[in-house]
C-alpha cells in the first residue's frame, strides 16, 4: 500500500509562488501516474496536473503556463511548482498515486492565495 505525504502549502500573496511536495513510501518509478488535485470550498475535487511514468505531463487549462509538475525518482518525491498564483487557486491540494491497479490519496495541504 502506497502512502503519500504532502507538504509545502501555506499563505501567499497573489502573484507569488509555492512549491508543493509529495513524498511516497515506495519507489515512484513503479507508479504509473502521479497527480495533483485540488478542492476549493463548495466545489468538486479537480485535476491540476499529472505526471506519467516516463516524461509525459498534462495540466488543467486553468494552470497551464503557471504550474509545473516534476518527479525526483531518487527522493521518491513529486513536486508541484506553482507560480503567478491567483486567489482562485486557493484550495486544499491533494497528491494522488495511480499504480494501475489502485489509487492512493495523500492527506492534503492547504494553499491560500490572498492579500
Backbone as numpy.savetxt, mean C-alpha at the origin, in Angstrom:
# Nx Ny Nz CAx CAy CAz Cx Cy Cz
0.78 -19.42 6.77 -0.06 -18.23 6.77 0.82 -16.98 6.77
0.64 -16.15 5.76 1.41 -14.92 5.66 0.90 -13.90 6.67
1.80 -13.22 7.33 1.43 -12.12 8.20 2.04 -10.84 7.65
1.26 -9.75 7.71 1.68 -8.47 7.16 1.58 -7.39 8.23
2.59 -6.54 8.30 2.60 -5.44 9.26 2.91 -4.15 8.52
1.93 -3.23 8.54 2.12 -1.94 7.87 2.68 -0.91 8.86
3.36 0.07 8.31 3.85 1.20 9.10 4.05 2.39 8.18
4.23 3.56 8.78 4.57 4.74 8.00 3.46 5.75 7.83
2.26 5.44 8.32 1.18 6.39 8.20 1.37 7.59 9.13
0.49 8.58 8.96 0.57 9.75 9.82 -0.19 10.92 9.25
0.07 12.08 9.82 -0.56 13.33 9.40 0.42 14.10 8.53
-0.04 14.55 7.38 0.82 15.29 6.46 0.00 16.41 5.82
0.66 17.50 5.48 -0.03 18.60 4.83 -0.24 18.31 3.35
-1.25 18.92 2.75 -1.44 18.77 1.31 -0.17 19.12 0.54
0.14 18.29 -0.46 1.36 18.48 -1.22 2.55 17.74 -0.65
2.40 17.19 0.54 3.49 16.48 1.19 3.63 15.04 0.72
4.57 14.34 1.35 4.86 12.95 0.98 4.91 12.05 2.22
4.60 10.79 1.99 4.74 9.74 2.99 5.18 8.48 2.29
5.87 7.62 3.03 6.19 6.29 2.51 5.65 5.25 3.47
4.77 4.42 2.97 4.24 3.31 3.74 5.07 2.06 3.51
5.20 1.25 4.56 5.93 -0.02 4.46 5.02 -1.16 4.86
5.22 -2.29 4.24 4.47 -3.51 4.56 5.48 -4.64 4.66
5.73 -5.10 5.88 6.69 -6.18 6.10 5.95 -7.51 6.15
6.41 -8.47 5.36 5.78 -9.79 5.30 6.59 -10.80 6.11
5.89 -11.82 6.61 6.54 -12.84 7.43 7.18 -13.95 6.61
6.97 -13.88 5.27 7.55 -14.87 4.37 8.26 -14.13 3.24
8.99 -14.88 2.45 9.65 -14.28 1.30 8.61 -13.77 0.32
8.70 -12.48 -0.02 7.69 -11.94 -0.93 7.91 -12.38 -2.37
9.03 -13.04 -2.63 9.23 -13.59 -3.97 8.27 -14.74 -4.24
7.68 -15.29 -3.17 6.71 -16.37 -3.33 5.28 -15.86 -3.46
5.09 -14.56 -3.28 3.75 -13.97 -3.29 3.45 -13.42 -4.67
2.35 -13.87 -5.25 2.00 -13.52 -6.62 1.75 -12.02 -6.78
0.88 -11.47 -5.92 0.55 -10.05 -6.00 0.64 -9.43 -4.61
1.38 -8.33 -4.50 1.36 -7.52 -3.30 0.63 -6.23 -3.66
-0.30 -5.83 -2.81 -1.08 -4.64 -3.15 -1.33 -3.74 -1.97
-1.66 -2.51 -2.29 -2.10 -1.53 -1.31 -3.53 -1.12 -1.64
-4.38 -1.12 -0.62 -5.76 -0.69 -0.73 -5.98 0.42 0.30
-7.08 1.13 0.15 -7.42 2.15 1.15 -8.93 2.22 1.34
-9.30 2.66 2.53 -10.72 2.82 2.84 -10.92 4.11 3.60
-11.67 5.01 2.99 -12.00 6.28 3.62 -13.31 6.11 4.39
-13.55 6.96 5.37 -14.79 6.85 6.15 -16.03 6.89 5.27
-16.91 5.93 5.47 -18.16 5.89 4.71 -18.03 5.39 3.29
-16.82 4.94 2.90 -16.61 4.47 1.53 -16.13 3.03 1.54
-16.24 2.39 0.38 -15.76 1.03 0.25 -14.24 1.01 0.10
-13.65 -0.10 0.46 -12.22 -0.27 0.27 -11.92 -0.30 -1.22
-10.87 0.41 -1.63 -10.53 0.48 -3.04 -9.06 0.16 -3.26
-8.79 -0.37 -4.44 -7.42 -0.69 -4.82 -6.64 0.59 -5.12
-5.42 0.67 -4.60 -4.55 1.81 -4.87 -3.45 1.42 -5.85
-2.75 0.34 -5.54 -1.63 -0.08 -6.39 -1.34 -1.56 -6.16
-0.83 -2.21 -7.20 -0.46 -3.62 -7.10 0.91 -3.84 -7.74
1.63 -4.78 -7.17 2.91 -5.19 -7.71 2.86 -6.69 -7.93
2.97 -7.09 -9.21 2.95 -8.51 -9.55 4.35 -9.07 -9.43
4.45 -10.36 -9.10 5.74 -11.02 -9.07 6.39 -10.81 -10.43
7.56 -10.26 -10.43 8.15 -9.81 -11.68 8.26 -8.30 -11.59
7.88 -7.58 -12.62 8.05 -6.13 -12.59 6.78 -5.35 -12.87
5.69 -6.04 -13.17 4.46 -5.34 -13.53 3.83 -4.67 -12.32
3.43 -3.43 -12.51 2.71 -2.69 -11.48 1.48 -2.05 -12.11
0.44 -1.87 -11.31 -0.76 -1.19 -11.76 -1.20 -0.20 -10.69
-1.89 0.85 -11.11 -2.32 1.91 -10.20 -3.75 2.34 -10.49
-4.41 2.79 -9.44 -5.70 3.45 -9.63 -5.47 4.77 -10.37
-6.42 5.16 -11.19 -6.27 6.40 -11.96 -6.05 7.60 -11.04
-6.65 7.57 -9.87 -6.58 8.70 -8.96 -5.19 8.94 -8.37
-4.31 7.92 -8.46 -2.98 8.07 -7.87 -1.85 7.98 -8.89
-2.18 7.71 -10.14 -1.15 7.59 -11.17 -0.31 8.86 -11.25
0.99 8.67 -11.30 1.90 9.81 -11.38 2.26 10.39 -10.03
1.55 9.99 -8.98 1.83 10.51 -7.63 2.35 9.42 -6.68
1.83 8.22 -6.83 2.20 7.11 -5.95 3.07 6.11 -6.71
3.92 5.40 -5.97 4.75 4.36 -6.57 4.87 3.19 -5.62
4.59 1.99 -6.11 4.74 0.77 -5.33 6.04 0.09 -5.71
6.72 -0.45 -4.71 7.99 -1.13 -4.99 8.18 -2.26 -3.99
9.02 -3.20 -4.39 9.34 -4.35 -3.54 10.83 -4.34 -3.21
11.15 -4.70 -1.96 12.52 -4.99 -1.56 12.54 -6.44 -1.14
12.95 -7.32 -2.05 12.90 -8.76 -1.77 13.83 -9.15 -0.62
14.94 -8.46 -0.49 15.88 -8.80 0.57 15.29 -8.54 1.96
14.40 -7.55 2.05 13.78 -7.21 3.33 12.36 -7.74 3.45
11.89 -8.45 2.43 10.50 -8.96 2.42 9.51 -7.84 2.71
9.73 -6.71 2.09 8.94 -5.52 2.36 8.48 -4.88 1.06
7.25 -4.41 1.09 6.69 -3.66 -0.03 6.44 -2.23 0.45
6.73 -1.28 -0.42 6.58 0.12 -0.08 5.53 0.80 -0.96
4.94 1.84 -0.42 4.09 2.72 -1.22 4.57 4.14 -0.98
5.26 4.69 -1.96 5.72 6.07 -1.89 4.58 6.96 -2.38
4.16 7.87 -1.54 3.04 8.75 -1.87 3.51 10.19 -1.90
3.42 10.81 -3.05 3.83 12.20 -3.23 2.64 13.06 -3.62
2.79 14.35 -3.49 1.73 15.30 -3.87 0.40 14.90 -3.26
0.43 14.62 -1.98 -0.77 14.11 -1.32 -1.87 15.17 -1.27
-3.10 14.66 -1.37 -4.30 15.51 -1.38 -5.21 15.11 -0.22
-6.06 16.02 0.22 -6.99 15.66 1.31 -7.82 14.42 0.99
-8.14 14.22 -0.28 -8.94 13.06 -0.65 -8.16 11.75 -0.57
-6.87 11.81 -0.30 -6.09 10.60 -0.08 -6.21 10.11 1.36
-6.87 10.88 2.21 -7.06 10.49 3.60 -7.84 9.20 3.69
-7.29 8.21 4.39 -7.91 6.90 4.50 -7.04 6.01 5.38
-7.58 4.85 5.71 -6.77 3.79 6.29 -6.23 2.97 5.11
-4.93 2.80 5.09 -4.27 2.07 4.00 -3.93 0.66 4.48
-4.30 -0.33 3.65 -4.10 -1.73 3.97 -3.17 -2.39 2.95
-2.30 -3.21 3.45 -1.46 -4.05 2.60 -2.17 -5.38 2.37
-2.00 -5.93 1.19 -2.64 -7.20 0.84 -1.66 -8.11 0.12
-1.67 -9.38 0.48 -0.83 -10.37 -0.19 -1.73 -11.43 -0.82
-1.57 -11.63 -2.11 -2.32 -12.64 -2.85 -1.33 -13.72 -3.29
-1.43 -14.90 -2.67 -0.47 -15.96 -2.98 -0.91 -16.80 -4.16
-2.14 -16.55 -4.63 -2.68 -17.37 -5.70 -3.64 -18.42 -5.18
-3.51 -18.76 -3.90 -4.44 -19.70 -3.27 -5.18 -19.06 -2.12
-4.82 -17.85 -1.75 -5.48 -17.14 -0.67 -4.94 -15.73 -0.55
-5.63 -14.91 0.24 -5.20 -13.53 0.45 -5.09 -13.24 1.94
-4.21 -12.33 2.28 -4.00 -11.90 3.65 -3.99 -10.38 3.69
-4.58 -9.82 4.74 -4.61 -8.38 4.95 -3.77 -8.00 6.16
-3.15 -6.81 6.08 -2.54 -6.24 7.24 -3.58 -5.53 8.10
-3.11 -4.94 9.20 -4.03 -4.31 10.14 -4.41 -2.89 9.73
-3.69 -2.32 8.80 -3.99 -0.99 8.31 -3.19 0.10 9.01
-2.96 1.19 8.29 -2.28 2.34 8.86 -2.99 3.60 8.39
-3.22 4.53 9.29 -3.99 5.73 8.99 -3.11 6.77 8.30
-3.63 7.32 7.21 -3.00 8.45 6.53 -4.00 9.60 6.52
-3.59 10.73 7.06 -4.46 11.91 7.11 -3.74 13.06 6.42
-4.40 13.62 5.42 -3.83 14.75 4.68 -4.67 15.97 5.01
-4.09 16.89 5.74 -4.84 18.04 6.22 -3.89 19.17 6.59
-4.36 20.39 6.38 -3.57 21.55 6.78 -3.99 22.01 8.19
